[in-house]
Amino acid sequence: MSATGRLRPASGVPRLADRSVIPPLTGLRIALALPPWFAVPPRAYGGIETLVADLADALVERGHDVVMVAAGDNGTRARFLRTYEVPPSERLGESMPEVLQAAWISHYLDDLDVDIVHDHSLAGPLTAGGRRVPTVVTAHGPCADEMADYYRHLSSRVHLVAISHAQRRLGPGVDWAGTVYNALRVADFPFRRRKEDYVLFLGRFSPDKGAHLAIEAARRAGRPIVLAGKLLEPGERAYFDAEIRPRLGGDAEFVGEVDMPTKQLLYAAAHCVLFPITWDEPFGMVMIEAMACGTPVVALRRGSVPEIVIDGVTGFVRDRASELPAAIDGAGGLSPAACRRHVERHFDVSIMAAGYERVYARIAAAARAAAPRPAIRLGGSEPRTRPAR
């Protein structure tokens, strides 16, 4: 495997190298900047906030001084600077909370003595050009259309990190600083070998996520399906009313948005998790959450799916929705232990933290080397700055 974690085929099966034992690099001062929408960690929906909460704790555990700028209450071991007292979740999708969050982030960072700013917000990186220290930005969104243009412009003044190689391929004009896969704290996820009969769909109710395809595939496979996820924004409600509600019935149950403990129980007991996305998603946390519980994933071959699911080992990756029912049937023959091991070896938070450490260290070292040397007085002459070599 390459230094960035690219999958390479071995005996016909994509394989990642084991990075579970990586010596920590200690002593960096890191500021983490978050979007305004949810607390850290969130009570239910909030993939970025869940990810960064785990990253913050892992970085503290590895000896770094971490401060977080975020909304709501702090549920991590990092020091905390609050923006919104109550996250404006009901305004998700509006521009003003993002802009105000960026202003708060900029204000707080003016007074912080850190080596690296790691920004996970959308608008916050726009203020990075005026910072005294380098900014790392994780590209959580799709690298296509207007977002691709945004990332291309950003990458000239921040250090942009991709979350998959599929994402990088969609943004060939972006100057990427590295690739670090998303991750989770595997030990927090319950492992279960014996499964129940139902299949699970978990995610936002958007056409991109393919919940309607999941219901149809489960029906053709003769299995009940449980659907859970966020139903908050107008577009999500419109899709649900048009495509999901008419398909619900005795074999298709909608249980709403669920908190993490309930989500984990649903994952662990499911026969398999369906991930029939219809867009090139850069990374799907649902896939690694399911596999951490020992549950295989049946997915369509879009975006990062082939990088995360090992076809025939931890799930099935198919090209057409018509192939999903047979894959659902076959999921019962896969090993729950293999699913769990795959996540332990490649998508545990310790591996993600080590990946970001390498990015931070390289960028911080380059910034120190490029900094001008102190002014030197020669006799009565005016001070002058010696350029860095």
C-alpha positions as YAML, in Angstrom:
chain: A
units: angstrom
residues:
- id: 1
  name: MET
  ca: [0.00, 0.00, 0.00]
- id: 2
  name: SER
  ca: [1.14, 3.54, -0.69]
- id: 3
  name: ALA
  ca: [1.89, 6.02, 2.08]
- id: 4
  name: THR
  ca: [-1.55, 7.52, 1.59]
- id: 5
  name: GLY
  ca: [-3.37, 4.25, 2.09]
- id: 6
  name: ARG
  ca: [-4.38, 3.41, -1.51]
- id: 7
  name: LEU
  ca: [-5.81, -0.04, -1.98]
- id: 8
  name: ARG
  ca: [-3.84, -2.45, -4.08]
- id: 9
  name: PRO
  ca: [-5.04, -5.82, -5.31]
- id: 10
  name: ALA
  ca: [-3.60, -8.96, -3.77]
- id: 11
  name: SER
  ca: [-4.80, -12.33, -5.02]
- id: 12
  name: GLY
  ca: [-7.81, -10.58, -6.51]
- id: 13
  name: VAL
  ca: [-8.89, -8.95, -3.22]
- id: 14
  name: PRO
  ca: [-8.24, -5.27, -2.42]
- id: 15
  name: ARG
  ca: [-6.19, -5.05, 0.75]
- id: 16
  name: LEU
  ca: [-5.02, -2.31, 3.10]
- id: 17
  name: ALA
  ca: [-1.84, -2.53, 5.13]
- id: 18
  name: ASP
  ca: [-2.13, -2.82, 8.91]
- id: 19
  name: ARG
  ca: [-1.40, 0.49, 10.63]
- id: 20
  name: SER
  ca: [-2.91, -0.35, 13.99]
- id: 21
  name: VAL
  ca: [0.43, 0.01, 15.84]
- id: 22
  name: ILE
  ca: [1.89, 3.44, 15.08]
- id: 23
  name: PRO
  ca: [4.17, 5.26, 17.56]
- id: 24
  name: PRO
  ca: [2.61, 8.61, 18.53]
- id: 25
  name: LEU
  ca: [4.24, 11.96, 17.78]
- id: 26
  name: THR
  ca: [3.64, 14.19, 20.80]
- id: 27
  name: GLY
  ca: [3.65, 17.86, 21.65]
- id: 28
  name: LEU
  ca: [1.77, 19.65, 18.85]
- id: 29
  name: ARG
  ca: [-0.64, 22.48, 19.67]
- id: 30
  name: ILE
  ca: [-3.72, 21.90, 17.52]
- id: 31
  name: ALA
  ca: [-6.91, 23.93, 17.10]
- id: 32
  name: LEU
  ca: [-9.94, 22.07, 15.74]
- id: 33
  name: ALA
  ca: [-12.66, 24.20, 14.12]
- id: 34
  name: LEU
  ca: [-16.16, 22.74, 13.65]
- id: 35
  name: PRO
  ca: [-19.36, 23.55, 11.74]
- id: 36
  name: PRO
  ca: [-22.13, 25.14, 13.86]
- id: 37
  name: TRP
  ca: [-24.91, 22.59, 13.40]
- id: 38
  name: PHE
  ca: [-24.50, 19.99, 16.15]
- id: 39
  name: ALA
  ca: [-22.82, 19.44, 19.51]
- id: 40
  name: VAL
  ca: [-19.53, 17.53, 19.69]
- id: 41
  name: PRO
  ca: [-20.23, 14.66, 19.87]
- id: 42
  name: PRO
  ca: [-23.81, 14.90, 18.58]
- id: 43
  name: ARG
  ca: [-26.76, 13.25, 20.29]
- id: 44
  name: ALA
  ca: [-27.97, 11.68, 17.03]
- id: 45
  name: TYR
  ca: [-27.15, 12.79, 13.45]
- id: 46
  name: GLY
  ca: [-23.81, 14.53, 12.92]
- id: 47
  name: GLY
  ca: [-21.13, 12.57, 11.11]
- id: 48
  name: ILE
  ca: [-18.47, 15.31, 11.13]
- id: 49
  name: GLU
  ca: [-19.06, 16.08, 14.80]
- id: 50
  name: THR
  ca: [-18.82, 12.39, 15.77]
- id: 51
  name: LEU
  ca: [-15.63, 12.01, 13.77]
- id: 52
  name: VAL
  ca: [-13.95, 15.11, 15.21]
- id: 53
  name: ALA
  ca: [-14.95, 14.23, 18.78]
- id: 54
  name: ASP
  ca: [-13.14, 10.91, 18.40]
- id: 55
  name: LEU
  ca: [-10.18, 12.60, 16.70]
- id: 56
  name: ALA
  ca: [-9.90, 15.19, 19.48]
- id: 57
  name: ASP
  ca: [-9.81, 12.55, 22.20]
- id: 58
  name: ALA
  ca: [-7.30, 10.44, 20.27]
- id: 59
  name: LEU
  ca: [-4.99, 13.42, 19.76]
- id: 60
  name: VAL
  ca: [-5.15, 14.28, 23.46]
- id: 61
  name: GLU
  ca: [-4.41, 10.66, 24.33]
- id: 62
  name: ARG
  ca: [-1.39, 10.83, 22.03]
- id: 63
  name: GLY
  ca: [0.08, 13.78, 23.93]
- id: 64
  name: HIS
  ca: [-1.10, 16.82, 21.96]
- id: 65
  name: ASP
  ca: [-2.56, 20.06, 23.32]
- id: 66
  name: VAL
  ca: [-5.95, 20.33, 21.59]
- id: 67
  name: VAL
  ca: [-8.45, 23.18, 21.68]
- id: 68
  name: MET
  ca: [-11.81, 22.99, 19.93]
- id: 69
  name: VAL
  ca: [-13.97, 25.82, 18.58]
- id: 70
  name: ALA
  ca: [-17.53, 24.53, 18.28]
- id: 71
  name: ALA
  ca: [-21.19, 25.03, 19.15]
- id: 72
  name: GLY
  ca: [-23.05, 23.59, 22.13]
- id: 73
  name: ASP
  ca: [-21.40, 21.67, 24.93]
- id: 74
  name: ASN
  ca: [-18.05, 19.93, 24.94]
- id: 75
  name: GLY
  ca: [-18.13, 16.15, 25.21]
- id: 76
  name: THR
  ca: [-14.42, 15.63, 24.51]
- id: 77
  name: ARG
  ca: [-11.12, 15.85, 26.38]
- id: 78
  name: ALA
  ca: [-10.03, 18.90, 24.37]
- id: 79
  name: ARG
  ca: [-10.17, 22.44, 25.72]
- id: 80
  name: PHE
  ca: [-13.30, 24.15, 24.43]
- id: 81
  name: LEU
  ca: [-14.27, 27.55, 23.02]
- id: 82
  name: ARG
  ca: [-18.00, 27.89, 22.41]
- id: 83
  name: THR
  ca: [-19.67, 29.63, 19.48]
- id: 84
  name: TYR
  ca: [-23.45, 29.06, 19.54]
- id: 85
  name: GLU
  ca: [-24.68, 28.13, 23.01]
- id: 86
  name: VAL
  ca: [-27.34, 25.97, 21.38]
- id: 87
  name: PRO
  ca: [-26.42, 24.54, 17.94]
- id: 88
  name: PRO
  ca: [-28.84, 25.90, 15.29]
- id: 89
  name: SER
  ca: [-29.68, 22.43, 13.94]
- id: 90
  name: GLU
  ca: [-33.10, 23.52, 12.69]
- id: 91
  name: ARG
  ca: [-31.39, 26.03, 10.39]
- id: 92
  name: LEU
  ca: [-29.18, 23.45, 8.70]
- id: 93
  name: GLY
  ca: [-28.60, 24.53, 5.11]
- id: 94
  name: GLU
  ca: [-28.87, 28.27, 5.75]
- id: 95
  name: SER
  ca: [-25.82, 30.40, 5.03]
- id: 96
  name: MET
  ca: [-25.80, 32.80, 7.98]
- id: 97
  name: PRO
  ca: [-24.95, 30.28, 10.73]
- id: 98
  name: GLU
  ca: [-21.96, 29.14, 8.63]
- id: 99
  name: VAL
  ca: [-20.79, 32.73, 8.14]
- id: 100
  name: LEU
  ca: [-21.20, 33.61, 11.80]
- id: 101
  name: GLN
  ca: [-19.38, 30.45, 12.81]
- id: 102
  name: ALA
  ca: [-16.48, 31.45, 10.55]
- id: 103
  name: ALA
  ca: [-16.35, 34.87, 12.22]
- id: 104
  name: TRP
  ca: [-16.27, 33.24, 15.66]
- id: 105
  name: ILE
  ca: [-13.54, 30.84, 14.60]
- id: 106
  name: SER
  ca: [-11.43, 33.68, 13.22]
- id: 107
  name: HIS
  ca: [-11.92, 35.73, 16.40]
- id: 108
  name: TYR
  ca: [-10.88, 32.90, 18.71]
- id: 109
  name: LEU
  ca: [-7.89, 31.86, 16.58]
- id: 110
  name: ASP
  ca: [-6.47, 35.37, 16.68]
- id: 111
  name: ASP
  ca: [-5.68, 34.83, 20.36]
- id: 112
  name: LEU
  ca: [-4.57, 31.19, 20.28]
- id: 113
  name: ASP
  ca: [-0.92, 30.10, 20.23]
- id: 114
  name: VAL
  ca: [-1.06, 26.91, 18.15]
- id: 115
  name: ASP
  ca: [1.07, 25.09, 15.59]
- id: 116
  name: ILE
  ca: [-1.79, 23.97, 13.34]
- id: 117
  name: VAL
  ca: [-5.41, 24.87, 12.70]
- id: 118
  name: HIS
  ca: [-7.48, 21.91, 11.51]
- id: 119
  name: ASP
  ca: [-10.72, 23.28, 10.08]
- id: 120
  name: HIS
  ca: [-13.72, 21.03, 9.43]
- id: 121
  name: SER
  ca: [-16.19, 23.83, 8.70]
- id: 122
  name: LEU
  ca: [-17.35, 25.04, 5.30]
- id: 123
  name: ALA
  ca: [-16.80, 28.79, 5.48]
- id: 124
  name: GLY
  ca: [-14.05, 28.92, 8.12]
- id: 125
  name: PRO
  ca: [-11.19, 28.17, 5.69]
- id: 126
  name: LEU
  ca: [-11.96, 31.43, 3.85]
- id: 127
  name: THR
  ca: [-10.23, 33.29, 6.71]
- id: 128
  name: ALA
  ca: [-7.12, 31.09, 6.65]
- id: 129
  name: GLY
  ca: [-5.09, 33.47, 4.49]
- id: 130
  name: GLY
  ca: [-4.69, 35.91, 7.38]
- id: 131
  name: ARG
  ca: [-3.56, 33.37, 9.96]
- id: 132
  name: ARG
  ca: [-0.04, 33.23, 11.34]
- id: 133
  name: VAL
  ca: [-0.02, 29.42, 11.32]
- id: 134
  name: PRO
  ca: [-0.90, 26.91, 8.58]
- id: 135
  name: THR
  ca: [-4.43, 25.56, 8.20]
- id: 136
  name: VAL
  ca: [-5.33, 21.96, 7.38]
- id: 137
  name: VAL
  ca: [-8.81, 21.49, 5.92]
- id: 138
  name: THR
  ca: [-10.54, 18.13, 5.66]
- id: 139
  name: ALA
  ca: [-12.72, 18.02, 2.56]
- id: 140
  name: HIS
  ca: [-15.84, 16.39, 3.95]
- id: 141
  name: GLY
  ca: [-17.97, 17.24, 0.92]
- id: 142
  name: PRO
  ca: [-18.10, 15.84, -2.61]
- id: 143
  name: CYS
  ca: [-15.39, 17.11, -4.91]
- id: 144
  name: ALA
  ca: [-17.69, 17.93, -7.81]
- id: 145
  name: ASP
  ca: [-19.35, 20.95, -9.45]
- id: 146
  name: GLU
  ca: [-19.22, 24.08, -7.29]
- id: 147
  name: MET
  ca: [-17.58, 22.24, -4.38]
- id: 148
  name: ALA
  ca: [-14.75, 21.21, -6.69]
- id: 149
  name: ASP
  ca: [-14.25, 24.86, -7.67]
- id: 150
  name: TYR
  ca: [-14.28, 25.84, -4.00]
- id: 151
  name: TYR
  ca: [-11.67, 23.23, -3.09]
- id: 152
  name: ARG
  ca: [-9.48, 24.24, -6.02]
- id: 153
  name: HIS
  ca: [-9.47, 27.86, -4.87]
- id: 154
  name: LEU
  ca: [-8.92, 26.85, -1.23]
- id: 155
  name: SER
  ca: [-6.01, 24.53, -1.94]
- id: 156
  name: SER
  ca: [-3.79, 27.43, -2.95]
- id: 157
  name: ARG
  ca: [-3.74, 28.78, 0.63]
- id: 158
  name: VAL
  ca: [-4.67, 25.85, 2.89]
- id: 159
  name: HIS
  ca: [-3.53, 22.24, 3.09]
- id: 160
  name: LEU
  ca: [-6.45, 20.18, 1.85]
- id: 161
  name: VAL
  ca: [-6.83, 16.57, 3.00]
- id: 162
  name: ALA
  ca: [-9.05, 14.10, 1.16]
- id: 163
  name: ILE
  ca: [-11.02, 11.34, 2.91]
- id: 164
  name: SER
  ca: [-10.73, 8.83, 0.07]
- id: 165
  name: HIS
  ca: [-8.99, 8.32, -3.24]
- id: 166
  name: ALA
  ca: [-12.36, 8.37, -4.98]
- id: 167
  name: GLN
  ca: [-12.75, 11.93, -3.76]
- id: 168
  name: ARG
  ca: [-9.32, 12.85, -5.11]
- id: 169
  name: ARG
  ca: [-10.11, 11.41, -8.52]
- id: 170
  name: LEU
  ca: [-13.12, 13.71, -8.79]
- id: 171
  name: GLY
  ca: [-10.95, 16.75, -8.08]
- id: 172
  name: PRO
  ca: [-7.86, 16.39, -10.29]
- id: 173
  name: GLY
  ca: [-7.20, 20.13, -10.25]
- id: 174
  name: VAL
  ca: [-7.05, 20.30, -6.46]
- id: 175
  name: ASP
  ca: [-3.65, 20.50, -4.77]
- id: 176
  name: TRP
  ca: [-4.12, 17.76, -2.18]
- id: 177
  name: ALA
  ca: [-1.85, 17.62, 0.86]
- id: 178
  name: GLY
  ca: [-2.75, 14.02, 1.69]
- id: 179
  name: THR
  ca: [-5.44, 11.41, 2.19]
- id: 180
  name: VAL
  ca: [-6.66, 10.26, 5.61]
- id: 181
  name: TYR
  ca: [-9.59, 7.88, 5.87]
- id: 182
  name: ASN
  ca: [-12.37, 8.64, 8.33]
- id: 183
  name: ALA
  ca: [-12.50, 6.35, 11.35]
- id: 184
  name: LEU
  ca: [-14.25, 5.46, 14.56]
- id: 185
  name: ARG
  ca: [-13.45, 4.13, 18.03]
- id: 186
  name: VAL
  ca: [-13.96, 0.44, 17.29]
- id: 187
  name: ALA
  ca: [-14.00, -0.59, 20.95]
- id: 188
  name: ASP
  ca: [-17.18, 1.46, 21.45]
- id: 189
  name: PHE
  ca: [-19.12, -0.64, 18.93]
- id: 190
  name: PRO
  ca: [-20.76, -3.91, 20.07]
- id: 191
  name: PHE
  ca: [-19.80, -7.03, 18.14]
- id: 192
  name: ARG
  ca: [-22.46, -9.67, 17.48]
- id: 193
  name: ARG
  ca: [-22.03, -12.93, 15.58]
- id: 194
  name: ARG
  ca: [-25.65, -14.11, 15.47]
- id: 195
  name: LYS
  ca: [-27.87, -11.89, 13.35]
- id: 196
  name: GLU
  ca: [-31.59, -11.35, 13.00]
- id: 197
  name: ASP
  ca: [-33.60, -11.54, 9.80]
- id: 198
  name: TYR
  ca: [-34.04, -7.84, 8.98]
- id: 199
  name: VAL
  ca: [-31.81, -5.68, 6.80]
- id: 200
  name: LEU
  ca: [-31.01, -2.11, 7.76]
- id: 201
  name: PHE
  ca: [-30.89, 1.20, 5.93]
- id: 202
  name: LEU
  ca: [-29.40, 4.05, 7.94]
- id: 203
  name: GLY
  ca: [-28.71, 7.53, 6.60]
- id: 204
  name: ARG
  ca: [-30.15, 10.84, 5.45]
- id: 205
  name: PHE
  ca: [-33.37, 10.57, 3.51]
- id: 206
  name: SER
  ca: [-32.10, 11.90, 0.22]
- id: 207
  name: PRO
  ca: [-32.33, 10.42, -3.28]
- id: 208
  name: ASP
  ca: [-28.53, 10.20, -3.21]
- id: 209
  name: LYS
  ca: [-28.67, 7.66, -0.38]
- id: 210
  name: GLY
  ca: [-31.08, 5.36, -2.21]
- id: 211
  name: ALA
  ca: [-33.49, 4.39, 0.57]
- id: 212
  name: HIS
  ca: [-36.14, 3.61, -2.08]
- id: 213
  name: LEU
  ca: [-33.71, 1.17, -3.72]
- id: 214
  name: ALA
  ca: [-33.03, -0.42, -0.34]
- id: 215
  name: ILE
  ca: [-36.74, -1.09, 0.25]
- id: 216
  name: GLU
  ca: [-37.18, -2.63, -3.20]
- id: 217
  name: ALA
  ca: [-34.09, -4.82, -2.85]
- id: 218
  name: ALA
  ca: [-35.11, -6.07, 0.60]
- id: 219
  name: ARG
  ca: [-38.59, -6.95, -0.69]
- id: 220
  name: ARG
  ca: [-37.22, -8.87, -3.65]
- id: 221
  name: ALA
  ca: [-34.92, -10.72, -1.24]
- id: 222
  name: GLY
  ca: [-37.92, -11.57, 0.96]
- id: 223
  name: ARG
  ca: [-36.55, -9.83, 4.05]
- id: 224
  name: PRO
  ca: [-38.00, -7.09, 6.26]
- id: 225
  name: ILE
  ca: [-36.18, -3.77, 6.30]
- id: 226
  name: VAL
  ca: [-35.75, -1.23, 9.08]
- id: 227
  name: LEU
  ca: [-35.08, 2.37, 7.97]
- id: 228
  name: ALA
  ca: [-33.56, 4.95, 10.30]
- id: 229
  name: GLY
  ca: [-32.09, 8.38, 9.70]
- id: 230
  name: LYS
  ca: [-32.35, 12.13, 9.56]
- id: 231
  name: LEU
  ca: [-35.56, 13.64, 8.23]
- id: 232
  name: LEU
  ca: [-35.12, 17.34, 8.92]
- id: 233
  name: GLU
  ca: [-34.56, 19.47, 5.83]
- id: 234
  name: PRO
  ca: [-37.35, 20.32, 3.35]
- id: 235
  name: GLY
  ca: [-35.74, 18.31, 0.55]
- id: 236
  name: GLU
  ca: [-35.50, 15.26, 2.80]
- id: 237
  name: ARG
  ca: [-39.17, 15.50, 3.78]
- id: 238
  name: ALA
  ca: [-40.23, 15.91, 0.15]
- id: 239
  name: TYR
  ca: [-38.26, 12.83, -0.92]
- id: 240
  name: PHE
  ca: [-39.60, 10.82, 2.01]
- id: 241
  name: ASP
  ca: [-43.21, 11.71, 1.23]
- id: 242
  name: ALA
  ca: [-42.84, 10.95, -2.47]
- id: 243
  name: GLU
  ca: [-40.64, 7.85, -2.47]
- id: 244
  name: ILE
  ca: [-40.48, 6.29, 1.00]
- id: 245
  name: ARG
  ca: [-43.83, 6.72, 2.73]
- id: 246
  name: PRO
  ca: [-45.76, 4.96, -0.08]
- id: 247
  name: ARG
  ca: [-43.36, 2.00, 0.16]
- id: 248
  name: LEU
  ca: [-43.68, 1.50, 3.93]
- id: 249
  name: GLY
  ca: [-45.65, -1.45, 5.23]
- id: 250
  name: GLY
  ca: [-45.43, -4.52, 7.43]
- id: 251
  name: ASP
  ca: [-42.07, -5.47, 5.94]
- id: 252
  name: ALA
  ca: [-40.66, -1.93, 5.77]
- id: 253
  name: GLU
  ca: [-40.56, 0.03, 9.04]
- id: 254
  name: PHE
  ca: [-39.36, 3.61, 9.53]
- id: 255
  name: VAL
  ca: [-38.07, 4.20, 13.09]
- id: 256
  name: GLY
  ca: [-36.93, 7.83, 12.67]
- id: 257
  name: GLU
  ca: [-33.63, 9.37, 13.69]
- id: 258
  name: VAL
  ca: [-31.86, 7.33, 16.37]
- id: 259
  name: ASP
  ca: [-29.11, 8.06, 18.89]
- id: 260
  name: MET
  ca: [-25.78, 6.28, 18.83]
- id: 261
  name: PRO
  ca: [-26.59, 3.48, 21.33]
- id: 262
  name: THR
  ca: [-29.77, 2.61, 19.39]
- id: 263
  name: LYS
  ca: [-27.92, 2.86, 16.10]
- id: 264
  name: GLN
  ca: [-25.29, 0.42, 17.34]
- id: 265
  name: LEU
  ca: [-27.91, -2.10, 18.46]
- id: 266
  name: LEU
  ca: [-29.59, -1.90, 15.05]
- id: 267
  name: TYR
  ca: [-26.27, -2.41, 13.26]
- id: 268
  name: ALA
  ca: [-25.20, -5.34, 15.42]
- id: 269
  name: ALA
  ca: [-28.42, -7.34, 14.99]
- id: 270
  name: ALA
  ca: [-28.99, -6.73, 11.26]
- id: 271
  name: HIS
  ca: [-28.50, -9.46, 8.67]
- id: 272
  name: CYS
  ca: [-26.73, -6.82, 6.58]
- id: 273
  name: VAL
  ca: [-26.69, -3.07, 6.01]
- id: 274
  name: LEU
  ca: [-27.79, -1.71, 2.64]
- id: 275
  name: PHE
  ca: [-25.83, 1.19, 1.16]
- id: 276
  name: PRO
  ca: [-27.33, 1.67, -2.35]
- id: 277
  name: ILE
  ca: [-25.98, 5.16, -2.96]
- id: 278
  name: THR
  ca: [-26.63, 6.84, -6.31]
- id: 279
  name: TRP
  ca: [-23.83, 9.41, -6.08]
- id: 280
  name: ASP
  ca: [-20.05, 9.35, -5.64]
- id: 281
  name: GLU
  ca: [-19.98, 9.69, -1.87]
- id: 282
  name: PRO
  ca: [-16.44, 10.48, -0.69]
- id: 283
  name: PHE
  ca: [-16.77, 8.36, 2.47]
- id: 284
  name: GLY
  ca: [-19.67, 6.59, 4.16]
- id: 285
  name: MET
  ca: [-19.39, 6.24, 7.94]
- id: 286
  name: VAL
  ca: [-22.35, 3.87, 7.85]
- id: 287
  name: MET
  ca: [-20.17, 1.25, 6.17]
- id: 288
  name: ILE
  ca: [-17.45, 1.16, 8.82]
- id: 289
  name: GLU
  ca: [-19.95, 1.48, 11.68]
- id: 290
  name: ALA
  ca: [-21.81, -1.59, 10.40]
- id: 291
  name: MET
  ca: [-18.67, -3.65, 9.83]
- id: 292
  name: ALA
  ca: [-17.36, -2.71, 13.30]
- id: 293
  name: CYS
  ca: [-20.44, -4.49, 14.68]
- id: 294
  name: GLY
  ca: [-19.67, -7.55, 12.57]
- id: 295
  name: THR
  ca: [-22.37, -6.77, 10.01]
- id: 296
  name: PRO
  ca: [-21.60, -6.98, 6.28]
- id: 297
  name: VAL
  ca: [-22.47, -4.17, 3.87]
- id: 298
  name: VAL
  ca: [-24.29, -4.61, 0.56]
- id: 299
  name: ALA
  ca: [-23.62, -1.55, -1.59]
- id: 300
  name: LEU
  ca: [-23.56, -0.12, -5.07]
- id: 301
  name: ARG
  ca: [-20.18, 0.60, -6.64]
- id: 302
  name: ARG
  ca: [-20.07, 4.37, -6.31]
- id: 303
  name: GLY
  ca: [-17.56, 6.76, -4.75]
- id: 304
  name: SER
  ca: [-15.44, 5.29, -1.96]
- id: 305
  name: VAL
  ca: [-17.40, 2.04, -1.60]
- id: 306
  name: PRO
  ca: [-14.78, -0.22, -3.27]
- id: 307
  name: GLU
  ca: [-12.08, 1.29, -1.02]
- id: 308
  name: ILE
  ca: [-13.97, 0.50, 2.18]
- id: 309
  name: VAL
  ca: [-15.86, -2.76, 1.59]
- id: 310
  name: ILE
  ca: [-13.88, -5.84, 0.55]
- id: 311
  name: ASP
  ca: [-16.17, -7.54, -1.96]
- id: 312
  name: GLY
  ca: [-16.91, -11.10, -0.94]
- id: 313
  name: VAL
  ca: [-15.25, -10.68, 2.48]
- id: 314
  name: THR
  ca: [-16.88, -7.83, 4.42]
- id: 315
  name: GLY
  ca: [-19.84, -7.35, 2.10]
- id: 316
  name: PHE
  ca: [-20.79, -7.24, -1.54]
- id: 317
  name: VAL
  ca: [-20.19, -4.41, -4.01]
- id: 318
  name: ARG
  ca: [-22.52, -4.47, -7.00]
- id: 319
  name: ASP
  ca: [-22.92, -2.39, -10.16]
- id: 320
  name: ARG
  ca: [-26.71, -2.50, -10.52]
- id: 321
  name: ALA
  ca: [-29.66, -2.32, -8.13]
- id: 322
  name: SER
  ca: [-31.05, -5.48, -9.71]
- id: 323
  name: GLU
  ca: [-28.06, -7.38, -8.28]
- id: 324
  name: LEU
  ca: [-28.71, -6.34, -4.67]
- id: 325
  name: PRO
  ca: [-31.30, -9.01, -3.69]
- id: 326
  name: ALA
  ca: [-28.91, -11.88, -4.45]
- id: 327
  name: ALA
  ca: [-26.16, -10.07, -2.54]
- id: 328
  name: ILE
  ca: [-28.49, -9.70, 0.45]
- id: 329
  name: ASP
  ca: [-29.04, -13.46, 0.43]
- id: 330
  name: GLY
  ca: [-25.30, -14.09, 0.20]
- id: 331
  name: ALA
  ca: [-24.43, -11.77, 3.10]
- id: 332
  name: GLY
  ca: [-25.40, -14.45, 5.60]
- id: 333
  name: GLY
  ca: [-22.43, -16.52, 4.48]
- id: 334
  name: LEU
  ca: [-19.86, -13.85, 5.32]
- id: 335
  name: SER
  ca: [-17.82, -13.81, 8.53]
- id: 336
  name: PRO
  ca: [-18.81, -11.20, 11.17]
- id: 337
  name: ALA
  ca: [-15.31, -11.55, 12.64]
- id: 338
  name: ALA
  ca: [-13.73, -10.63, 9.28]
- id: 339
  name: CYS
  ca: [-15.88, -7.50, 9.15]
- id: 340
  name: ARG
  ca: [-14.75, -6.45, 12.62]
- id: 341
  name: ARG
  ca: [-11.06, -7.17, 11.96]
- id: 342
  name: HIS
  ca: [-11.14, -5.11, 8.77]
- id: 343
  name: VAL
  ca: [-12.31, -2.04, 10.67]
- id: 344
  name: GLU
  ca: [-9.92, -2.63, 13.57]
- id: 345
  name: ARG
  ca: [-6.95, -2.79, 11.22]
- id: 346
  name: HIS
  ca: [-7.79, 0.09, 8.90]
- id: 347
  name: PHE
  ca: [-10.50, 2.40, 10.26]
- id: 348
  name: ASP
  ca: [-9.87, 2.72, 14.00]
- id: 349
  name: VAL
  ca: [-9.49, 6.26, 15.31]
- id: 350
  name: SER
  ca: [-5.88, 5.60, 16.35]
- id: 351
  name: ILE
  ca: [-4.98, 5.07, 12.69]
- id: 352
  name: MET
  ca: [-6.80, 8.24, 11.63]
- id: 353
  name: ALA
  ca: [-5.06, 10.24, 14.37]
- id: 354
  name: ALA
  ca: [-1.66, 8.94, 13.27]
- id: 355
  name: GLY
  ca: [-2.47, 9.87, 9.68]
- id: 356
  name: TYR
  ca: [-3.31, 13.43, 10.65]
- id: 357
  name: GLU
  ca: [-0.22, 13.60, 12.85]
- id: 358
  name: ARG
  ca: [1.93, 12.93, 9.82]
- id: 359
  name: VAL
  ca: [0.14, 15.68, 7.88]
- id: 360
  name: TYR
  ca: [0.41, 18.13, 10.80]
- id: 361
  name: ALA
  ca: [4.08, 17.42, 11.42]
- id: 362
  name: ARG
  ca: [5.07, 17.81, 7.78]
- id: 363
  name: ILE
  ca: [3.18, 21.07, 7.37]
- id: 364
  name: ALA
  ca: [4.30, 22.56, 10.69]
- id: 365
  name: ALA
  ca: [7.94, 21.74, 9.89]
- id: 366
  name: ALA
  ca: [7.65, 23.38, 6.46]
- id: 367
  name: ALA
  ca: [6.05, 26.47, 8.01]
- id: 368
  name: ARG
  ca: [8.88, 26.80, 10.55]
- id: 369
  name: ALA
  ca: [11.50, 26.40, 7.84]
- id: 370
  name: ALA
  ca: [9.86, 29.08, 5.71]
- id: 371
  name: ALA
  ca: [9.44, 31.60, 8.52]
- id: 372
  name: PRO
  ca: [11.72, 34.66, 8.33]
- id: 373
  name: ARG
  ca: [14.62, 34.72, 10.75]
- id: 374
  name: PRO
  ca: [14.73, 37.37, 13.51]
- id: 375
  name: ALA
  ca: [15.98, 40.85, 12.65]
- id: 376
  name: ILE
  ca: [19.72, 41.42, 13.15]
- id: 377
  name: ARG
  ca: [21.31, 44.81, 13.94]
- id: 378
  name: LEU
  ca: [24.69, 45.45, 12.34]
- id: 379
  name: GLY
  ca: [26.37, 48.44, 13.98]
- id: 380
  name: GLY
  ca: [24.13, 51.48, 13.57]
- id: 381
  name: SER
  ca: [22.27, 50.14, 10.57]
- id: 382
  name: GLU
  ca: [18.54, 49.53, 10.52]
- id: 383
  name: PRO
  ca: [17.39, 46.03, 11.40]
- id: 384
  name: ARG
  ca: [16.95, 43.74, 8.49]
- id: 385
  name: THR
  ca: [15.47, 40.28, 8.09]
- id: 386
  name: ARG
  ca: [17.59, 37.46, 6.76]
- id: 387
  name: PRO
  ca: [15.57, 35.35, 4.35]
- id: 388
  name: ALA
  ca: [15.15, 31.67, 5.11]
- id: 389
  name: ARG
  ca: [17.22, 29.39, 2.90]
...
